[in-house]
CSV table of C-alpha atoms and ligand atoms in Angstrom, one decimal:
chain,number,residue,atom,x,y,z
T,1,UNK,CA,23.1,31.8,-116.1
T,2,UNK,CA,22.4,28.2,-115.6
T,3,UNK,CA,24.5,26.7,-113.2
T,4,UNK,CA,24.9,22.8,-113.1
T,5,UNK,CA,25.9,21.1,-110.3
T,6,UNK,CA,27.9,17.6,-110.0
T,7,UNK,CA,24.6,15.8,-108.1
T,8,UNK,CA,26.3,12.7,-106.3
T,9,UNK,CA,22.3,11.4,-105.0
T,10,UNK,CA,21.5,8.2,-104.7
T,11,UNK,CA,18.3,8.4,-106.9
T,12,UNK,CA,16.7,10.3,-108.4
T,13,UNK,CA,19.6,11.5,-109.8
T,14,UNK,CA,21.3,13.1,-112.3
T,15,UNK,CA,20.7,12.4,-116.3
T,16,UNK,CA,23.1,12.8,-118.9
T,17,UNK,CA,23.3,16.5,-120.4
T,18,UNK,CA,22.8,16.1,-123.4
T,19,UNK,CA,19.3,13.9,-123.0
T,20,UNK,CA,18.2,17.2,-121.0
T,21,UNK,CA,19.0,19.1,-123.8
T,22,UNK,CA,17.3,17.2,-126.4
T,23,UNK,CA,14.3,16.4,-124.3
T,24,UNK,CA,13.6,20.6,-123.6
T,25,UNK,CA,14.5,20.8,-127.2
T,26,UNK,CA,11.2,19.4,-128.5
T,27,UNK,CA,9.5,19.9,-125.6
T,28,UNK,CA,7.0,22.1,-126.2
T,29,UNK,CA,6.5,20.4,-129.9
T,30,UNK,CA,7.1,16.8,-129.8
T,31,UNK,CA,7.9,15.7,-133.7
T,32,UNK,CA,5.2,17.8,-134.9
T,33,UNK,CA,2.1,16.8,-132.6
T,34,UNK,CA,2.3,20.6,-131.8
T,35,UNK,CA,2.2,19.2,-127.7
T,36,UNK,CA,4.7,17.9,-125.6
T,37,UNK,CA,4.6,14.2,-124.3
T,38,UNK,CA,3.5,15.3,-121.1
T,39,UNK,CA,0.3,16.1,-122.6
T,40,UNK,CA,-0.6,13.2,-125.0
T,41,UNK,CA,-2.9,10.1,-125.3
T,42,UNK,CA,-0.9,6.9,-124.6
T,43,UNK,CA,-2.9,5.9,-127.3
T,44,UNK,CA,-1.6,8.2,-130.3
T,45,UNK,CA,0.6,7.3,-132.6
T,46,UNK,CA,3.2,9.5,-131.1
T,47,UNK,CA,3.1,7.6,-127.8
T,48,UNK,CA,3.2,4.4,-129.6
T,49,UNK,CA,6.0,4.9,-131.6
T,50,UNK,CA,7.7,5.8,-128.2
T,51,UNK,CA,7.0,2.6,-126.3
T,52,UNK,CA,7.8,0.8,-129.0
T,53,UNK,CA,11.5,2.0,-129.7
T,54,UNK,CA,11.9,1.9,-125.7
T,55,UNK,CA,11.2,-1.6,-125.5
T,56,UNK,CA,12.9,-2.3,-128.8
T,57,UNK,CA,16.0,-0.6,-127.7
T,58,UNK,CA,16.1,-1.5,-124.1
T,59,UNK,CA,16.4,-4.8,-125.5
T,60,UNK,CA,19.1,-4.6,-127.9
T,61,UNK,CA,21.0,-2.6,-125.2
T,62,UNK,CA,20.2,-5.5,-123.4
T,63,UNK,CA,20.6,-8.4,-125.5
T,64,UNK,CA,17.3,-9.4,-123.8
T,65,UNK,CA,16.6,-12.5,-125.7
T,66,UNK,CA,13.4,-13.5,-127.4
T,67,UNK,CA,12.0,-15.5,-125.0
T,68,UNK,CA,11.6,-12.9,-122.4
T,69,UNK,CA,9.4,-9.8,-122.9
T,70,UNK,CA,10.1,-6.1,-121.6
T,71,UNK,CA,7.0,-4.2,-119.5
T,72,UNK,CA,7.3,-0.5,-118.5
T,73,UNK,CA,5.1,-0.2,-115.4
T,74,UNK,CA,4.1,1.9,-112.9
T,75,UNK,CA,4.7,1.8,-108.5
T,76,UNK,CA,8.6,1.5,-108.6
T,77,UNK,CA,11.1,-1.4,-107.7
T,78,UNK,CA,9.5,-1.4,-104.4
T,79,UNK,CA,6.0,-2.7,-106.0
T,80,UNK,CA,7.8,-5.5,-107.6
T,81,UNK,CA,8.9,-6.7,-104.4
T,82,UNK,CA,5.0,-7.3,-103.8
T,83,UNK,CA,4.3,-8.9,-107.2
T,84,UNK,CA,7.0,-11.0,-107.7
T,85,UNK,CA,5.4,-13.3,-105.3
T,86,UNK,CA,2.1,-13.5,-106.4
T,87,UNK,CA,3.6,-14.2,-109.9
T,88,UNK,CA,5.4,-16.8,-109.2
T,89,UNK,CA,3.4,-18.6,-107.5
T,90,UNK,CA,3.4,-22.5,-107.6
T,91,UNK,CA,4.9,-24.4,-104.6
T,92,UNK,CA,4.4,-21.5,-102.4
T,93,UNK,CA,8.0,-21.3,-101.2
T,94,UNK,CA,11.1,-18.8,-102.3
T,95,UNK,CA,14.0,-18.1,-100.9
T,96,UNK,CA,16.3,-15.0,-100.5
T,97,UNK,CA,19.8,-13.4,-100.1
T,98,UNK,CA,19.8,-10.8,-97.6
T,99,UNK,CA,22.3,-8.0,-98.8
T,100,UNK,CA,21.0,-5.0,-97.6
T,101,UNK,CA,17.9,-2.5,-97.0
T,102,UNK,CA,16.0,-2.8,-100.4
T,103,UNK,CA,16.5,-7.1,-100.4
T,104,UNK,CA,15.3,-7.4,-96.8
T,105,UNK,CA,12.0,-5.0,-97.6
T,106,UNK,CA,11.7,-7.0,-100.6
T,107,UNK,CA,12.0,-10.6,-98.1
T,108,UNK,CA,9.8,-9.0,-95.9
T,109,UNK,CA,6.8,-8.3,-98.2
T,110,UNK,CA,7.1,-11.4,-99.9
T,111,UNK,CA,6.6,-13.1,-96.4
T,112,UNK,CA,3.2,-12.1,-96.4
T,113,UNK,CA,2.3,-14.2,-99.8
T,114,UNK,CA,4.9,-16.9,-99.9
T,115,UNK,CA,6.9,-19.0,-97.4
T,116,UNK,CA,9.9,-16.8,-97.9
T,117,UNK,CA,12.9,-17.9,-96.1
T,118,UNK,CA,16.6,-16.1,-95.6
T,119,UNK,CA,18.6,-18.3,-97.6
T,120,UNK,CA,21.6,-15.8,-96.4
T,121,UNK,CA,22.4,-12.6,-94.8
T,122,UNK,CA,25.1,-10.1,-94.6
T,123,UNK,CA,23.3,-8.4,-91.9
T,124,UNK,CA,25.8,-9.8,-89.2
T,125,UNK,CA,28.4,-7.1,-90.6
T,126,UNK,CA,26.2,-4.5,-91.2
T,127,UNK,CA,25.8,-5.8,-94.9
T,128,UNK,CA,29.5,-4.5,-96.1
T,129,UNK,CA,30.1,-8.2,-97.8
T,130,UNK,CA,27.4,-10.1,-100.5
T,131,UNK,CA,26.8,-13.8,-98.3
T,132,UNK,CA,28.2,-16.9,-99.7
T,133,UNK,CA,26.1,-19.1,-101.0
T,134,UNK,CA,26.1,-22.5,-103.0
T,135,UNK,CA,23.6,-24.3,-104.6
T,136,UNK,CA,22.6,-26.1,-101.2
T,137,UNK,CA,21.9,-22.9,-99.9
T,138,UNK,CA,18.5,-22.9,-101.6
T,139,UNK,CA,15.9,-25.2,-101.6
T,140,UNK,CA,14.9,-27.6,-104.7
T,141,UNK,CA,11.6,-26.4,-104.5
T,142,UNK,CA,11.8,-23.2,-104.1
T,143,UNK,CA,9.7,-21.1,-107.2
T,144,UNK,CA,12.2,-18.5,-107.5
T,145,UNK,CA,15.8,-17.2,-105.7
T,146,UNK,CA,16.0,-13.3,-104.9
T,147,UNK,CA,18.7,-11.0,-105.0
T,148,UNK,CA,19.9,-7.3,-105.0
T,149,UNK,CA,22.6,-7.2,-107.8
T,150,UNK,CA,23.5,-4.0,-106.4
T,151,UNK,CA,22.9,-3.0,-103.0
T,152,UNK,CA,22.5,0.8,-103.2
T,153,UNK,CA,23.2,2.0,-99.6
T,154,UNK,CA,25.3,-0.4,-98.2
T,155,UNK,CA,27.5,0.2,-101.9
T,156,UNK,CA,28.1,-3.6,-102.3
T,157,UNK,CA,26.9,-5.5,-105.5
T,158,UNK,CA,27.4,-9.0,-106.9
T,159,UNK,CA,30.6,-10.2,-108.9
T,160,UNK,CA,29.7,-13.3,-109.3
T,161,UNK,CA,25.9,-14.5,-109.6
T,162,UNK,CA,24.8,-17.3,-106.7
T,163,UNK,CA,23.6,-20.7,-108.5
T,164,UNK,CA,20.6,-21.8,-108.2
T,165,UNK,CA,19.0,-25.8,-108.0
T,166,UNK,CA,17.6,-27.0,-111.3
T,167,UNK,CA,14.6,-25.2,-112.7
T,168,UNK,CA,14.9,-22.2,-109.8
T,169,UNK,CA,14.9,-18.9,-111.7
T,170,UNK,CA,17.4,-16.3,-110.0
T,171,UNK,CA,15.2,-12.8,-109.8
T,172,UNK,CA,17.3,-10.2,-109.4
T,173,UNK,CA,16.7,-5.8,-108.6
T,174,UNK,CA,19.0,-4.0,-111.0
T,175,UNK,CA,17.2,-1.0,-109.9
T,176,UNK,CA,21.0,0.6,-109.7
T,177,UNK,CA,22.7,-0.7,-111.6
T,178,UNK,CA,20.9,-1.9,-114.9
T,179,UNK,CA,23.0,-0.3,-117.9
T,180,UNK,CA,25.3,0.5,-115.5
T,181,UNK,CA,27.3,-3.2,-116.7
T,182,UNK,CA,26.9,-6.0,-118.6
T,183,UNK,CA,24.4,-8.5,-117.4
T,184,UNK,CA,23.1,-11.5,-118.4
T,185,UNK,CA,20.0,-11.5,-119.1
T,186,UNK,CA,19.8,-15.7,-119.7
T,187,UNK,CA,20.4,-16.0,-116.0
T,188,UNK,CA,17.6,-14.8,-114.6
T,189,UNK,CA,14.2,-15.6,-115.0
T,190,UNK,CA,13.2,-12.1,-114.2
T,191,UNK,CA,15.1,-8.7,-113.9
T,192,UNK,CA,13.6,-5.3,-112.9
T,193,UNK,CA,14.3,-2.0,-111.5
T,194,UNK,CA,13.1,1.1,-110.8
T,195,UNK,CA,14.1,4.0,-113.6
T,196,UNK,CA,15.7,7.0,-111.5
T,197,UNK,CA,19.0,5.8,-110.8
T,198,UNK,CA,20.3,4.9,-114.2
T,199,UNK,CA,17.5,5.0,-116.9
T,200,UNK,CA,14.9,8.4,-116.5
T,201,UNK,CA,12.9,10.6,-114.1
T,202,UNK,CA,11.4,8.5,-111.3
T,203,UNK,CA,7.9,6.9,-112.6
T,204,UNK,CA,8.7,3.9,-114.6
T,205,UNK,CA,9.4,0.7,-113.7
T,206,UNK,CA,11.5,-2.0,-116.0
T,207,UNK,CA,10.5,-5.7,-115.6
T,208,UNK,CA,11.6,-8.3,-117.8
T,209,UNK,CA,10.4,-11.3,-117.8
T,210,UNK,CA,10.9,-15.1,-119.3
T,211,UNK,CA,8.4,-16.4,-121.2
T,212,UNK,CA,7.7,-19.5,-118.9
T,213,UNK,CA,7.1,-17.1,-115.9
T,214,UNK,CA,4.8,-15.7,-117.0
T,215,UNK,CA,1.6,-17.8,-116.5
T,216,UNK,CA,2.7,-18.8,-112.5
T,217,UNK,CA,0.2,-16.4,-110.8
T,218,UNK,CA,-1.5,-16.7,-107.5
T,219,UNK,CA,-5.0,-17.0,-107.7
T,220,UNK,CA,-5.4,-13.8,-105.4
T,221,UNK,CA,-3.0,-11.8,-108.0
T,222,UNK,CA,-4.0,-8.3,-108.6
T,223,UNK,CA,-4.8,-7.4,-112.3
T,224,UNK,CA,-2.4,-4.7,-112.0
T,225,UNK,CA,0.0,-5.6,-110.5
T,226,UNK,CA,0.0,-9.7,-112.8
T,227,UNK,CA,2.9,-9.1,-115.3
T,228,UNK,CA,0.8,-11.0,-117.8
T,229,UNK,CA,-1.8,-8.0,-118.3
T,230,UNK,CA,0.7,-5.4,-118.9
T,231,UNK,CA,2.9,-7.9,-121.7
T,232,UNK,CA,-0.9,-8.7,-123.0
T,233,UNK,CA,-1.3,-5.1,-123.8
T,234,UNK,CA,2.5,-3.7,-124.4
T,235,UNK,CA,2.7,-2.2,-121.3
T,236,UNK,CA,-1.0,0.0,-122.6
T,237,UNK,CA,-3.1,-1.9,-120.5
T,238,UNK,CA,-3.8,1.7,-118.0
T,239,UNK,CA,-2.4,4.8,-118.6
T,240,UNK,CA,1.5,4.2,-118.4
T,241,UNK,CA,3.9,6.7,-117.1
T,242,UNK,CA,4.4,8.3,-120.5
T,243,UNK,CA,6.8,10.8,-119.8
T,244,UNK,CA,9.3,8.8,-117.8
T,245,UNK,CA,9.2,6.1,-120.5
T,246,UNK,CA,9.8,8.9,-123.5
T,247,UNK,CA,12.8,10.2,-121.3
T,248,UNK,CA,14.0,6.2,-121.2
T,249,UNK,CA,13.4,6.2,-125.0
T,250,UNK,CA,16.4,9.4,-125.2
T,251,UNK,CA,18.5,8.2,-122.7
T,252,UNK,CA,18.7,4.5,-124.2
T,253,UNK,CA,19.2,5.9,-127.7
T,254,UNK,CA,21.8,8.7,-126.3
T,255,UNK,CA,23.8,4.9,-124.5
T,256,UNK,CA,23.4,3.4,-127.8
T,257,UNK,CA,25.4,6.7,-129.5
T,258,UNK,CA,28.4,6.7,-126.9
T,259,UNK,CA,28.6,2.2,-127.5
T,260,UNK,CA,26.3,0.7,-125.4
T,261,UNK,CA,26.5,-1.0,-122.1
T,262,UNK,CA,30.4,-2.0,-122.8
T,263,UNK,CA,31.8,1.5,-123.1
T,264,UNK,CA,29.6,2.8,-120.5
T,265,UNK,CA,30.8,0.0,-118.1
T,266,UNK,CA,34.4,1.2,-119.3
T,267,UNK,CA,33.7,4.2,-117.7
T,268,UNK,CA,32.0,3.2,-114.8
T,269,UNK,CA,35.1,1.2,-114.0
T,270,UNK,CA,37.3,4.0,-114.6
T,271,UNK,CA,35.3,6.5,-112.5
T,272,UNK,CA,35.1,3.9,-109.3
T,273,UNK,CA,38.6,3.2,-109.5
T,274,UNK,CA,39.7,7.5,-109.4
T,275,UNK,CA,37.7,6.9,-105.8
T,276,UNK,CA,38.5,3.7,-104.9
T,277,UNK,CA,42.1,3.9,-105.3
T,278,UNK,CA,42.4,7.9,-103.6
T,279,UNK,CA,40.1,6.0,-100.1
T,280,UNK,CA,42.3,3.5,-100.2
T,281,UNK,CA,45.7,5.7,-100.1
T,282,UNK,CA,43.9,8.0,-97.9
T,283,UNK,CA,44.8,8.1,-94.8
T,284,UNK,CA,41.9,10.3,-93.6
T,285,UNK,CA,38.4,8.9,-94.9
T,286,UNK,CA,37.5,5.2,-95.6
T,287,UNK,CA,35.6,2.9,-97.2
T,288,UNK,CA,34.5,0.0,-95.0
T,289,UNK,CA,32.9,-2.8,-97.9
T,290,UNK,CA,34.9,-6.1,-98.2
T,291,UNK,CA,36.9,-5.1,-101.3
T,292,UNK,CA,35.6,-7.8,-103.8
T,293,UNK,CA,32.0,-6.9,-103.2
T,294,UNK,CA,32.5,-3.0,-103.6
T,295,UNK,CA,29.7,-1.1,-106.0
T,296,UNK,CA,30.2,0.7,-109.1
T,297,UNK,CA,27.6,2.6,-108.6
T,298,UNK,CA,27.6,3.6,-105.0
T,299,UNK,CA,30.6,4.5,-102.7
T,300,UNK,CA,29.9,5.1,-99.1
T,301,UNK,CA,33.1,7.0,-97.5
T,302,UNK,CA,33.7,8.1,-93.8
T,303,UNK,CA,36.2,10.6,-92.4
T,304,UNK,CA,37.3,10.3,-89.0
T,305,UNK,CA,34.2,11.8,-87.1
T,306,UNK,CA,30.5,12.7,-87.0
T,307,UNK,CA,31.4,16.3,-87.2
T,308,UNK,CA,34.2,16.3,-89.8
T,309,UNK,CA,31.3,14.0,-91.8
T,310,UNK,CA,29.3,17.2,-91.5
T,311,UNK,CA,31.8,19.5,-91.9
T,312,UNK,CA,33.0,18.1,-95.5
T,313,UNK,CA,29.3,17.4,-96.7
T,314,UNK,CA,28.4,21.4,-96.1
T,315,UNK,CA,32.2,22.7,-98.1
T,316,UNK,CA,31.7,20.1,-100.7
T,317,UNK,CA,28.1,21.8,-101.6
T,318,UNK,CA,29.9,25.2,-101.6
T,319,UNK,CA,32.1,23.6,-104.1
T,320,UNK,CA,29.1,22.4,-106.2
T,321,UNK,CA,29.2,18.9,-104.7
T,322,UNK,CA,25.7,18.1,-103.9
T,323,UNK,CA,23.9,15.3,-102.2
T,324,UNK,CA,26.6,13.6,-100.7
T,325,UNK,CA,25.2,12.2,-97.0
T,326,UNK,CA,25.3,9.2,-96.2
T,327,UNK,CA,21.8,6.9,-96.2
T,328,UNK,CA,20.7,7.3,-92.4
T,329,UNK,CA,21.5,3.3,-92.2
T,330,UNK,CA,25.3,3.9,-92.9
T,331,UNK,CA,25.9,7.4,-92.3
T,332,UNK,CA,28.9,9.4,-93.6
T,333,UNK,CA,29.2,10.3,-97.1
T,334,UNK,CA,28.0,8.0,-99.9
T,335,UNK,CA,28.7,8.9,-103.6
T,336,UNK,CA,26.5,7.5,-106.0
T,337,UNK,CA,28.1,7.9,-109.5
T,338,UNK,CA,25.9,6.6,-111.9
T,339,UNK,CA,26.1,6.4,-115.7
T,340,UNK,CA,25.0,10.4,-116.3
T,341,UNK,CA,27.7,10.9,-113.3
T,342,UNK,CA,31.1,12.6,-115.8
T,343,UNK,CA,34.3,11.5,-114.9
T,344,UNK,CA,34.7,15.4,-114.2
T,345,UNK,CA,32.0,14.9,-111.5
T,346,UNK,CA,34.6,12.3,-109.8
T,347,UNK,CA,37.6,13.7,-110.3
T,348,UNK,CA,36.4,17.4,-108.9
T,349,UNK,CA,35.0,15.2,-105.8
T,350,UNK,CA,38.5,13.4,-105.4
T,351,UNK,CA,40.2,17.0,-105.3
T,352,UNK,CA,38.3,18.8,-103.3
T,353,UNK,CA,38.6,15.1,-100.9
T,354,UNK,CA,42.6,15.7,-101.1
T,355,UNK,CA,42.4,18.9,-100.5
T,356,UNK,CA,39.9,18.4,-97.2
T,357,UNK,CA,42.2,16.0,-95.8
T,358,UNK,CA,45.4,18.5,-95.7
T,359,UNK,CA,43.5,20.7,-94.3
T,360,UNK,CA,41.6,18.2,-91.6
T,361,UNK,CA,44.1,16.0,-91.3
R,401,PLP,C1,15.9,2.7,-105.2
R,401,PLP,C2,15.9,1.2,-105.0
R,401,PLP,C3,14.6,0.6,-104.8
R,401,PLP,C4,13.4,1.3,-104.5
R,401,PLP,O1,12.9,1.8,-105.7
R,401,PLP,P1,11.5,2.5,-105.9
R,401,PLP,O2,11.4,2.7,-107.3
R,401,PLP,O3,11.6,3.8,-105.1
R,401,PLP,O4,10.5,1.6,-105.3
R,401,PLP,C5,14.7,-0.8,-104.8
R,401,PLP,N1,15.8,-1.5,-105.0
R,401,PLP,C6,17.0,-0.9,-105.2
R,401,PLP,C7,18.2,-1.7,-105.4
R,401,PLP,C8,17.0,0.5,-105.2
R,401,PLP,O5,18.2,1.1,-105.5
């Protein structure tokens, strides 16, 4: 008997049922090529076809508008971090918003290819707030502004997007939380995230980037890692992670089927608030994030020790409640309920959290 468990980690993490289904369905035959996609050229038709409809949906999905273009690369979020300044690349200067763990790693490699400077920082507070910031905050010269949209262990994410001076283009990680919401693609000049939170298996990487942006490199840019070469050659120009991309290809056609972005960000909404509103009545565990800035995506939670943290973590699993610990940065309990997370998932979590606290309490 297969026995499916309500998988709560942070990434990878869980994918919608029914994309499983479909995706072993043709698995060892993909549409006739008598071979599964694991197994073909990126250069047959079959594999074409594939990263064809992902880009073409991922952009209607989107609403990416013409003037950007959509790459599906390899080396994860955490490559970008590395390319986006040698990219953009013209006055040597960008500045960034320090909102957690993936923003300051992204800071600290672009240090060593840019004068990158803190424009803000939430560190102070252990990032549980997204910094201030106004359009003095950043420098007029600056080639680009970075952010984290969503700040996946500290369970913060941005309501409201910082402005920028004239002509800066806002780069933002949506690594968890693209699809997740609405976003507006017009502005930013570039958006990308890694694909095994909300989109596929870990492998691909989304970048989208404006058309302007595209031709900023450093001179010392890598080939492969130069967003330039990949939109040159629709994402073909190297092998491409085929099989993450296909499983993007199902999973955007399955969000298109259920509405899109909007009725998934319905849900979303709905599935935070069951948690939200039972840690904030709860006497027992809490949520420590300024309350504006709280994530949709990721909900770190404490109860009222180390050892009752340990305690609930270990019953939950009996219960079928998997990979609920806390990032080692935060500790506790984090719950990272992303798209392919069912409302079933959250409400069996927010029982079994009721029921722990009568019993702890
Ligand atoms: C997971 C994550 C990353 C790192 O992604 P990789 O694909 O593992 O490099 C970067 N940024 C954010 C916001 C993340 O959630």
């Amino acid at each position: 008997m297969i026995n499916r468990v309500y998988n709560f980690s942070a990434g990878p993490s869980m994918l919608p049922l029914e994309v499983l289904k479909r995706v072993q369905s043709k698995l060892l035959d993909y549409e006739g090529s008598g071979m599964s996609v694991m197994e073909m050229s990126h250069r047959s038709k079959y594999y074409d076809a594939i990263n064809n409809e992902a880009e073409s949906l991922l952009r209607e999905l989107m609403h990416v508008p013409d003037n950007y273009d959509i790459i599906f690369v390899q080396g994860g979020a955490s490559m970008q971090f590395e390319a986006i300044p040698l990219n953009i690349h013209v006055n040597g200067k960008a500045d960034y918003i320090l909102s957690g763990n993936f923003s300051t790693k992204s800071y600290k490699e672009a240090k060593k290819f840019t004068d990158a400077r803190a424009a803000a920082s939430s560190e102070d507070k252990n990032f549980t707030y997204i910094p201030e910031t106004t359009v003095d905050s950043f420098r007029p010269d600056a080639d680009y502004v970075h952010i984290c949209y969503n700040n996946t262990i500290y369970g913060t994410r941005f309501t409201k997007l910082p402005e920028t001076p004239a002509g800066v283009p806002l780069v933002g990680d949506v690594s968890s939380n693209i699809l997740s919401q609405e976003i507006d693609v017009s502005k930013f000049g570039v958006l990308y995230g890694g694909a095994q939170k909300n989109v596929a298996p870990a492998g691909v990487t989304v970048v989208i980037v404006r058309k302007d942006l595209q031709d900023k490199w450093s001179d010392i840019c890598p080939t492969m890692l130069k967003w330039s070469t990949q939109i040159a050659q629709k994402s073909l120009y190297n092998t491409p992670p085929c099989w993450s991309t296909y499983v993007a290809m199902e999973v955007f056609r399955y969000l298109k089927e259920i509405g899109g972005v909007p009725a998934m960000q319905k849900i979303n909404e709905e599935k935070a608030k069951i948690l939200y509103d039972y840690l904030d009545e709860s006497k027992f565990f809490v949520n420590k994030v300024n309350k504006k800035d709280r994530s949709l995506m990721n909900v770190p939670f404490f109860s009222p020790s180390a050892e009752l943290d340990a305690k609930f973590i270990a019953e939950a699993a009996k219960e079928g409640l998997v990979t609920l610990k806390g990032h080692k940065l935060v500790g506790g309990m984090r719950a990272s309920i992303y798209n392919a997370m069912p409302i079933e998932g959250v409400k069996k979590l927010v029982a079994f959290m009721k029921k722990f606290e009568v019993e702890n309490g």
